[in-house]
Amino acid sequence: MRFLQAATILQSTASLLRLPPTTLAFVLSPSKQLLHTSSSIIAISRQKYPFVSPPQKLVSITTTTTTQLQETSPKSYFSSLTNFSPMPDLTYPLLTAQNATTTNTIINHYATSSEFTTLSTFEGSSILQRDEEDASKLQKGIDIAKAKGVIDPNFVPEEYITVDVLGKNPEEVAEDILLKVRAEDSSSSNNNNNNKGGVVVLCGLSGTGKGTTVATLKHKLESDDGKQVVCWSNGNIFRSVTLLAATWCEQHPEESNGGDITKALTKDNLASFVNMLTFGKFKDGKYDTRICGLGLDYLVSEVQNTELKAPKVSKNIPTVAEVTQGEVILFAAEAIRQMGEDGIFVLLEGREQTVNYVRTPLRFTLTLSDMSLIGKRRAAQRLAAGVLGEVKEGASVEEIEVALDGQLAKMVKEAST
């Protein structure tokens, strides 16, 4: 009851101050855990309130429509929480879950740690650098495809919808996207379009949660909406083309100079390799990609973890991918179109350069308005994985915390060398 009374007082004060209706205030429970009544944050007087759901800090609250936090306040702590709920203990089951709760709990645990800040800064910089390098390589491949006339240089994709994932868990991010997906699905139904399929494109920097969001979307579309859902990745198509190129080298040792993969990547060969790939319904009436040529006859679903991950494929993928972006993009676009017309919902995750050529109004880019969280998430994920390899099953919270400290010190040392 006291919580409701406090909330009423705060709301009344907000009203007197003529604050926007979307702004509400924080409420502290007797146990000093932070409660709230809106995702919008507002404070109502220049006083200092202790937030003791760890770490204990003083947060300066100012009359304004945005929260202004002192530099010493645990801003990352607030940002990493979902609905500002108290964090659980670092138990062994939580550690093994390796999900968003695990990550947020570790970030919260090290909210005031300078060592964790050092590690997360290093991880964030490394991720952004790799993303920039990957984007540059992909763009080079796209430019090659345009120059060859494989893809239209003037193609313009539909507009992307930006989704800020800051402070949201995968369920909430998925619901934001599903609002648009269901609206589009309803519009198609109202237009007497009996096709219940669709294509959802998801992009974003590494660390924004694309993989987790795709998995959550798939679950919700299947369980809540009764859709048939397929998660598509261009990766296996690149691997299939690479397998064919490597096989060609084996069959033409002289022409390939003893296995130089670049010798297999002529314009005619690439066209031939792509023609050896067929997308359609095969075993048990399920969609699959068939590799048929050069003496090979495989279904991708049956060899994706064997032949397509053999050393001769893995080591040559970057070289092959650079010159086959256009061919793979067009193959994927046609496969996705087929599935969509057959009533299947296709979830496509990837870089904008490669997914732009798939036609759909349902295009989303995940962003983080607090970019520091990208590094914090990756640092937390690495720490969790490191501790799992160190502690025994059923380890106590204290043992896990000691192991985390050890892993953190080790990783900071490695990052500084």
Short mmCIF file of C-alpha atoms in Angstrom, two decimals:
data_model
loop_
_atom_site.label_atom_id
_atom_site.label_comp_id
_atom_site.label_asym_id
_atom_site.label_seq_id
_atom_site.Cartn_x
_atom_site.Cartn_y
_atom_site.Cartn_z
CA MET A 1 0.00 0.00 0.00
CA ARG A 2 2.86 2.37 0.85
CA PHE A 3 4.24 1.76 -2.66
CA LEU A 4 0.93 2.88 -4.19
CA GLN A 5 0.79 5.91 -1.89
CA ALA A 6 4.31 6.90 -2.85
CA ALA A 7 3.53 6.45 -6.52
CA THR A 8 0.39 8.60 -6.14
CA ILE A 9 2.36 11.38 -4.44
CA LEU A 10 5.00 11.34 -7.13
CA GLN A 11 2.43 11.36 -9.90
CA SER A 12 0.60 14.25 -8.24
CA THR A 13 3.86 16.20 -7.95
CA ALA A 14 4.57 15.55 -11.61
CA SER A 15 1.13 16.90 -12.42
CA LEU A 16 1.72 20.06 -10.37
CA LEU A 17 5.00 20.59 -12.18
CA ARG A 18 3.10 20.22 -15.46
CA LEU A 19 5.38 17.52 -16.71
CA PRO A 20 4.47 15.60 -19.88
CA PRO A 21 2.01 12.75 -19.29
CA THR A 22 4.54 10.16 -20.46
CA THR A 23 6.89 10.97 -17.61
CA LEU A 24 6.66 9.29 -14.24
CA ALA A 25 8.97 8.91 -11.27
CA PHE A 26 11.01 6.29 -9.51
CA VAL A 27 9.68 4.76 -6.28
CA LEU A 28 11.82 3.18 -3.59
CA SER A 29 10.47 0.21 -1.70
CA PRO A 30 11.28 -0.35 2.02
CA SER A 31 13.94 -2.84 0.89
CA LYS A 32 15.31 -0.03 -1.28
CA GLN A 33 14.81 -1.91 -4.49
CA LEU A 34 14.02 0.33 -7.41
CA LEU A 35 10.45 0.24 -8.69
CA HIS A 36 8.95 2.13 -11.59
CA THR A 37 5.65 2.70 -13.32
CA SER A 38 6.81 3.64 -16.78
CA SER A 39 9.68 3.03 -19.17
CA SER A 40 10.13 6.82 -19.30
CA ILE A 41 12.35 8.19 -16.54
CA ILE A 42 11.76 11.42 -14.65
CA ALA A 43 12.81 12.73 -11.27
CA ILE A 44 11.07 15.45 -9.37
CA SER A 45 13.33 17.33 -6.96
CA ARG A 46 16.97 18.15 -6.52
CA GLN A 47 17.61 15.63 -3.76
CA LYS A 48 19.77 12.54 -3.52
CA TYR A 49 18.20 9.12 -3.18
CA PRO A 50 20.27 6.02 -2.44
CA PHE A 51 19.70 3.11 -4.84
CA VAL A 52 20.79 0.05 -2.94
CA SER A 53 19.98 -2.72 -5.44
CA PRO A 54 23.73 -3.10 -5.90
CA PRO A 55 25.86 -1.16 -6.25
CA GLN A 56 24.94 1.44 -3.58
CA LYS A 57 25.28 4.84 -5.18
CA LEU A 58 23.76 8.30 -4.91
CA VAL A 59 21.83 9.42 -7.94
CA SER A 60 21.12 13.08 -8.50
CA ILE A 61 17.49 13.56 -9.53
CA THR A 62 16.56 16.79 -11.34
CA THR A 63 13.24 18.28 -12.41
CA THR A 64 13.36 17.68 -16.15
CA THR A 65 11.90 15.30 -18.70
CA THR A 66 15.12 13.33 -18.87
CA THR A 67 17.14 11.73 -16.11
CA GLN A 68 20.44 13.41 -15.35
CA LEU A 69 22.82 11.11 -13.52
CA GLN A 70 26.04 12.11 -11.79
CA GLU A 71 29.20 10.78 -13.40
CA THR A 72 29.71 8.56 -10.35
CA SER A 73 26.32 6.90 -10.66
CA PRO A 74 26.02 3.37 -12.11
CA LYS A 75 24.54 4.45 -15.44
CA SER A 76 25.62 1.21 -17.08
CA TYR A 77 23.88 -0.65 -14.29
CA PHE A 78 20.56 1.07 -14.98
CA SER A 79 20.93 0.69 -18.73
CA SER A 80 21.61 -3.03 -18.52
CA LEU A 81 18.55 -3.85 -16.46
CA THR A 82 15.22 -4.86 -17.91
CA ASN A 83 12.31 -3.03 -16.25
CA PHE A 84 14.79 -2.10 -13.50
CA SER A 85 14.17 -5.41 -11.74
CA PRO A 86 16.66 -6.58 -9.08
CA MET A 87 19.46 -8.76 -10.34
CA PRO A 88 19.63 -12.42 -9.27
CA ASP A 89 22.66 -13.99 -7.61
CA LEU A 90 25.47 -15.39 -9.73
CA THR A 91 24.45 -19.00 -9.28
CA TYR A 92 25.71 -21.95 -11.30
CA PRO A 93 22.36 -22.48 -13.10
CA LEU A 94 22.28 -18.80 -14.08
CA LEU A 95 25.85 -19.07 -15.38
CA THR A 96 25.08 -22.15 -17.49
CA ALA A 97 22.02 -20.45 -19.03
CA GLN A 98 24.37 -18.06 -20.88
CA ASN A 99 21.50 -15.75 -21.80
CA ALA A 100 20.64 -12.07 -21.41
CA THR A 101 20.03 -12.48 -17.67
CA THR A 102 23.48 -14.01 -17.23
CA THR A 103 25.08 -11.15 -19.12
CA ASN A 104 23.16 -8.42 -17.29
CA THR A 105 23.93 -9.95 -13.90
CA ILE A 106 27.66 -9.97 -14.60
CA ILE A 107 27.53 -6.38 -15.89
CA ASN A 108 25.68 -5.39 -12.73
CA HIS A 109 28.18 -7.29 -10.56
CA TYR A 110 31.05 -5.26 -12.03
CA ALA A 111 29.19 -1.94 -12.31
CA THR A 112 31.92 -0.04 -10.41
CA SER A 113 34.90 -2.15 -11.49
CA SER A 114 37.63 -0.26 -13.36
CA GLU A 115 39.04 -3.59 -14.56
CA PHE A 116 35.71 -4.56 -16.13
CA THR A 117 35.51 -1.12 -17.75
CA THR A 118 38.96 -1.69 -19.24
CA LEU A 119 38.01 -5.10 -20.60
CA SER A 120 34.64 -3.96 -21.96
CA THR A 121 36.25 -0.96 -23.67
CA PHE A 122 38.77 -3.28 -25.33
CA GLU A 123 36.04 -5.72 -26.41
CA GLY A 124 33.82 -2.94 -27.74
CA SER A 125 36.63 -1.41 -29.79
CA SER A 126 37.56 -4.83 -31.18
CA ILE A 127 33.97 -5.56 -32.21
CA LEU A 128 33.54 -2.22 -33.96
CA GLN A 129 36.86 -2.63 -35.74
CA ARG A 130 35.92 -6.12 -36.98
CA ASP A 131 32.52 -4.85 -38.09
CA GLU A 132 34.16 -2.06 -40.09
CA GLU A 133 36.61 -4.51 -41.68
CA ASP A 134 33.82 -6.95 -42.54
CA ALA A 135 31.69 -4.16 -43.99
CA SER A 136 34.60 -3.01 -46.13
CA LYS A 137 35.19 -6.54 -47.47
CA LEU A 138 31.50 -7.04 -48.16
CA GLN A 139 31.25 -3.73 -49.99
CA LYS A 140 34.22 -4.73 -52.14
CA GLY A 141 32.35 -7.91 -53.07
CA ILE A 142 29.19 -5.94 -53.84
CA ASP A 143 31.16 -3.55 -56.04
CA ILE A 144 32.63 -6.52 -57.92
CA ALA A 145 29.14 -7.95 -58.45
CA LYS A 146 27.88 -4.61 -59.76
CA ALA A 147 30.84 -4.30 -62.11
CA LYS A 148 30.15 -7.81 -63.46
CA GLY A 149 26.52 -6.89 -64.01
CA VAL A 150 25.34 -9.60 -61.62
CA ILE A 151 23.32 -7.20 -59.48
CA ASP A 152 21.63 -3.91 -60.31
CA PRO A 153 23.89 -0.98 -59.30
CA ASN A 154 20.82 1.27 -58.99
CA PHE A 155 18.81 -1.05 -56.74
CA VAL A 156 17.20 0.75 -53.78
CA PRO A 157 15.89 -1.37 -50.86
CA GLU A 158 12.87 -0.55 -48.74
CA GLU A 159 13.46 1.71 -45.73
CA TYR A 160 14.81 0.14 -42.54
CA ILE A 161 12.99 0.54 -39.23
CA THR A 162 15.35 1.30 -36.33
CA VAL A 163 14.83 -0.52 -33.03
CA ASP A 164 16.81 0.70 -30.02
CA VAL A 165 17.44 -2.34 -27.80
CA LEU A 166 18.80 -0.36 -24.84
CA GLY A 167 17.22 -1.54 -21.59
CA LYS A 168 15.12 -4.18 -23.35
CA ASN A 169 15.29 -7.95 -23.10
CA PRO A 170 14.94 -10.18 -26.20
CA GLU A 171 11.22 -10.63 -25.53
CA GLU A 172 10.61 -6.88 -25.60
CA VAL A 173 12.73 -6.35 -28.71
CA ALA A 174 10.85 -9.14 -30.46
CA GLU A 175 7.50 -7.64 -29.47
CA ASP A 176 8.53 -4.26 -30.91
CA ILE A 177 9.27 -5.97 -34.22
CA LEU A 178 6.17 -8.16 -34.11
CA LEU A 179 3.93 -5.09 -33.85
CA LYS A 180 5.04 -4.16 -37.37
CA VAL A 181 5.05 -7.77 -38.62
CA ARG A 182 1.51 -8.44 -37.42
CA ALA A 183 0.25 -5.14 -38.81
CA GLU A 184 1.69 -6.03 -42.22
CA ASP A 185 0.25 -9.55 -41.98
CA SER A 186 -3.17 -8.13 -41.09
CA SER A 187 -2.99 -5.69 -44.00
CA SER A 188 -2.25 -8.56 -46.40
CA SER A 189 -5.23 -10.48 -45.04
CA ASN A 190 -7.54 -7.48 -45.44
CA ASN A 191 -6.43 -7.20 -49.06
CA ASN A 192 -7.65 -10.76 -49.66
CA ASN A 193 -4.08 -12.01 -49.92
CA ASN A 194 -4.25 -15.63 -48.83
CA ASN A 195 -0.47 -15.84 -48.65
CA LYS A 196 0.39 -15.92 -44.96
CA GLY A 197 4.15 -15.97 -45.52
CA GLY A 198 6.54 -13.09 -45.19
CA VAL A 199 10.16 -12.04 -44.92
CA VAL A 200 11.68 -10.27 -41.92
CA VAL A 201 15.16 -8.81 -42.43
CA LEU A 202 17.24 -8.08 -39.32
CA CYS A 203 20.49 -6.11 -39.35
CA GLY A 204 22.68 -4.41 -36.76
CA LEU A 205 26.18 -4.23 -35.36
CA SER A 206 27.67 -7.20 -33.56
CA GLY A 207 26.57 -7.25 -29.94
CA THR A 208 23.11 -5.80 -30.50
CA GLY A 209 21.46 -9.19 -30.04
CA LYS A 210 20.46 -10.15 -33.57
CA GLY A 211 20.87 -13.90 -33.07
CA THR A 212 18.88 -13.95 -29.83
CA THR A 213 16.20 -11.73 -31.35
CA VAL A 214 15.84 -14.03 -34.37
CA ALA A 215 15.46 -17.07 -32.08
CA THR A 216 12.84 -15.24 -29.99
CA LEU A 217 10.94 -14.10 -33.10
CA LYS A 218 10.91 -17.65 -34.44
CA HIS A 219 9.50 -19.00 -31.18
CA LYS A 220 6.80 -16.33 -30.95
CA LEU A 221 5.73 -16.57 -34.59
CA GLU A 222 5.42 -20.34 -34.29
CA SER A 223 3.85 -20.63 -30.84
CA ASP A 224 1.75 -17.44 -30.69
CA ASP A 225 0.90 -16.85 -34.35
CA GLY A 226 0.92 -20.41 -35.69
CA LYS A 227 3.36 -19.57 -38.49
CA GLN A 228 5.78 -21.89 -40.24
CA VAL A 229 9.15 -20.20 -39.81
CA VAL A 230 12.55 -20.70 -41.45
CA CYS A 231 15.75 -18.93 -40.36
CA TRP A 232 17.85 -18.29 -43.46
CA SER A 233 21.57 -17.64 -43.60
CA ASN A 234 23.70 -17.08 -46.70
CA GLY A 235 26.60 -18.79 -44.96
CA ASN A 236 25.82 -22.30 -46.21
CA ILE A 237 25.44 -21.05 -49.79
CA PHE A 238 28.90 -19.47 -49.66
CA ARG A 239 30.20 -22.76 -48.24
CA SER A 240 28.50 -24.74 -51.00
CA VAL A 241 30.11 -22.63 -53.72
CA THR A 242 33.46 -22.93 -51.93
CA LEU A 243 33.11 -26.73 -51.79
CA LEU A 244 32.51 -26.82 -55.54
CA ALA A 245 35.49 -24.54 -56.20
CA ALA A 246 37.76 -26.68 -54.00
CA THR A 247 36.51 -29.84 -55.73
CA TRP A 248 37.22 -28.28 -59.13
CA CYS A 249 40.81 -27.59 -57.99
CA GLU A 250 41.20 -31.24 -56.94
CA GLN A 251 39.96 -32.37 -60.34
CA HIS A 252 42.13 -29.86 -62.25
CA PRO A 253 45.50 -29.88 -60.48
CA GLU A 254 47.40 -28.39 -63.40
CA GLU A 255 44.97 -25.59 -64.17
CA SER A 256 44.71 -24.72 -60.47
CA ASN A 257 48.49 -24.75 -59.93
CA GLY A 258 48.18 -27.48 -57.34
CA GLY A 259 45.08 -26.17 -55.58
CA ASP A 260 45.12 -22.38 -55.89
CA ILE A 261 41.43 -21.61 -55.25
CA THR A 262 41.59 -18.32 -57.17
CA LYS A 263 42.17 -20.25 -60.40
CA ALA A 264 38.71 -21.81 -60.00
CA LEU A 265 36.96 -18.47 -59.65
CA THR A 266 36.60 -17.48 -63.31
CA LYS A 267 33.35 -15.89 -64.46
CA ASP A 268 32.35 -19.04 -66.36
CA ASN A 269 33.21 -21.34 -63.46
CA LEU A 270 31.28 -19.26 -60.95
CA ALA A 271 28.20 -19.29 -63.17
CA SER A 272 28.60 -23.07 -63.49
CA PHE A 273 29.01 -23.58 -59.74
CA VAL A 274 25.87 -21.56 -58.94
CA ASN A 275 23.91 -23.54 -61.53
CA MET A 276 24.91 -26.69 -59.62
CA LEU A 277 22.88 -25.40 -56.65
CA THR A 278 19.12 -25.91 -56.61
CA PHE A 279 16.69 -24.69 -53.98
CA GLY A 280 13.39 -26.46 -53.54
CA LYS A 281 11.50 -29.18 -51.70
CA PHE A 282 13.42 -32.41 -51.45
CA LYS A 283 13.48 -34.96 -48.62
CA ASP A 284 10.14 -35.31 -46.83
CA GLY A 285 8.84 -32.31 -48.77
CA LYS A 286 11.10 -29.90 -46.87
CA TYR A 287 12.90 -26.97 -48.42
CA ASP A 288 16.61 -27.53 -48.86
CA THR A 289 19.52 -26.66 -51.14
CA ARG A 290 20.89 -29.42 -53.33
CA ILE A 291 24.52 -29.47 -54.48
CA CYS A 292 24.71 -31.50 -57.67
CA GLY A 293 27.78 -31.35 -59.90
CA LEU A 294 31.45 -32.31 -60.25
CA GLY A 295 30.50 -35.77 -58.97
CA LEU A 296 28.88 -34.37 -55.80
CA ASP A 297 25.24 -34.86 -54.85
CA TYR A 298 24.38 -33.51 -51.41
CA LEU A 299 21.58 -31.84 -49.53
CA VAL A 300 22.97 -28.92 -47.54
CA SER A 301 21.00 -29.87 -44.42
CA GLU A 302 22.79 -33.23 -44.38
CA VAL A 303 26.35 -31.97 -44.86
CA GLN A 304 26.29 -28.52 -43.22
CA ASN A 305 28.28 -29.80 -40.23
CA THR A 306 30.56 -32.18 -42.14
CA GLU A 307 31.55 -31.55 -45.77
CA LEU A 308 30.71 -27.84 -45.60
CA LYS A 309 32.97 -27.39 -42.57
CA ALA A 310 35.92 -29.37 -43.90
CA PRO A 311 39.30 -27.52 -43.87
CA LYS A 312 39.34 -27.17 -47.67
CA VAL A 313 36.10 -25.21 -47.37
CA SER A 314 36.74 -23.19 -44.20
CA LYS A 315 40.15 -21.85 -45.24
CA ASN A 316 38.89 -20.70 -48.64
CA ILE A 317 35.57 -19.08 -47.73
CA PRO A 318 36.89 -15.47 -47.46
CA THR A 319 38.47 -15.68 -50.91
CA VAL A 320 35.39 -17.21 -52.54
CA ALA A 321 32.91 -14.97 -50.72
CA GLU A 322 34.61 -11.81 -51.96
CA VAL A 323 33.91 -12.63 -55.61
CA THR A 324 30.55 -14.41 -55.22
CA GLN A 325 28.52 -11.86 -53.26
CA GLY A 326 26.27 -11.08 -56.20
CA GLU A 327 25.64 -14.69 -57.17
CA VAL A 328 24.83 -15.75 -53.61
CA ILE A 329 22.62 -12.71 -53.00
CA LEU A 330 20.50 -13.48 -56.05
CA PHE A 331 20.29 -17.19 -55.19
CA ALA A 332 19.18 -16.35 -51.65
CA ALA A 333 16.65 -13.76 -52.81
CA GLU A 334 15.00 -16.30 -55.11
CA ALA A 335 14.95 -19.01 -52.42
CA ILE A 336 13.42 -16.63 -49.90
CA ARG A 337 10.83 -15.48 -52.43
CA GLN A 338 9.79 -19.09 -53.03
CA MET A 339 9.33 -19.78 -49.33
CA GLY A 340 7.43 -16.55 -48.74
CA GLU A 341 5.00 -17.34 -51.56
CA ASP A 342 4.54 -20.80 -50.07
CA GLY A 343 3.22 -19.34 -46.82
CA ILE A 344 6.48 -19.54 -44.85
CA PHE A 345 7.82 -16.74 -42.67
CA VAL A 346 11.51 -16.29 -43.40
CA LEU A 347 13.78 -14.62 -40.84
CA LEU A 348 16.90 -13.27 -42.53
CA GLU A 349 19.80 -11.98 -40.46
CA GLY A 350 22.85 -10.38 -42.03
CA ARG A 351 24.72 -7.30 -43.14
CA GLU A 352 22.75 -4.64 -44.98
CA GLN A 353 24.94 -4.98 -48.07
CA THR A 354 23.87 -8.59 -48.54
CA VAL A 355 20.23 -8.50 -47.42
CA ASN A 356 19.29 -5.28 -49.22
CA TYR A 357 18.43 -7.27 -52.34
CA VAL A 358 15.66 -9.26 -50.67
CA ARG A 359 12.37 -7.45 -51.23
CA THR A 360 10.33 -6.90 -48.06
CA PRO A 361 8.83 -3.94 -46.16
CA LEU A 362 9.74 -5.67 -42.88
CA ARG A 363 13.34 -4.49 -42.51
CA PHE A 364 14.78 -3.75 -39.07
CA THR A 365 18.10 -2.47 -37.76
CA LEU A 366 18.93 -3.09 -34.11
CA THR A 367 20.85 -0.27 -32.45
CA LEU A 368 22.16 0.57 -28.99
CA SER A 369 21.92 4.22 -27.99
CA ASP A 370 24.56 3.43 -25.35
CA MET A 371 27.30 1.91 -27.48
CA SER A 372 29.40 1.05 -24.42
CA LEU A 373 27.00 -1.82 -23.74
CA ILE A 374 28.27 -3.70 -26.81
CA GLY A 375 31.65 -4.11 -25.15
CA LYS A 376 30.12 -4.82 -21.75
CA ARG A 377 27.94 -7.58 -23.14
CA ARG A 378 30.84 -9.24 -24.95
CA ALA A 379 33.09 -8.94 -21.89
CA ALA A 380 30.36 -10.50 -19.72
CA GLN A 381 29.85 -13.32 -22.22
CA ARG A 382 33.58 -14.08 -22.28
CA LEU A 383 33.77 -14.07 -18.48
CA ALA A 384 30.81 -16.43 -18.17
CA ALA A 385 32.32 -18.86 -20.68
CA GLY A 386 35.70 -18.71 -18.94
CA VAL A 387 34.23 -19.42 -15.51
CA LEU A 388 32.12 -22.33 -16.81
CA GLY A 389 35.31 -23.99 -17.93
CA GLU A 390 36.85 -23.51 -14.52
CA VAL A 391 34.29 -24.18 -11.78
CA LYS A 392 32.61 -27.48 -11.03
CA GLU A 393 28.90 -28.15 -11.40
CA GLY A 394 26.99 -26.83 -8.40
CA ALA A 395 29.65 -24.29 -7.46
CA SER A 396 28.59 -21.76 -4.83
CA VAL A 397 28.02 -18.06 -5.50
CA GLU A 398 31.25 -17.25 -3.66
CA GLU A 399 33.26 -19.74 -5.74
CA ILE A 400 31.79 -18.31 -8.94
CA GLU A 401 32.59 -14.74 -7.91
CA VAL A 402 36.20 -15.68 -7.10
CA ALA A 403 36.51 -17.43 -10.47
CA LEU A 404 35.03 -14.39 -12.24
CA ASP A 405 37.58 -12.11 -10.59
CA GLY A 406 40.37 -14.43 -11.69
CA GLN A 407 39.10 -14.56 -15.27
CA LEU A 408 38.68 -10.79 -15.34
CA ALA A 409 42.26 -10.18 -14.19
CA LYS A 410 43.54 -12.68 -16.76
CA MET A 411 41.58 -11.15 -19.65
CA VAL A 412 42.57 -7.58 -18.73
CA LYS A 413 46.20 -8.65 -18.72
CA GLU A 414 45.80 -10.31 -22.15
CA ALA A 415 44.08 -7.22 -23.54
CA SER A 416 46.94 -4.97 -22.42
CA THR A 417 49.66 -7.04 -24.14
#
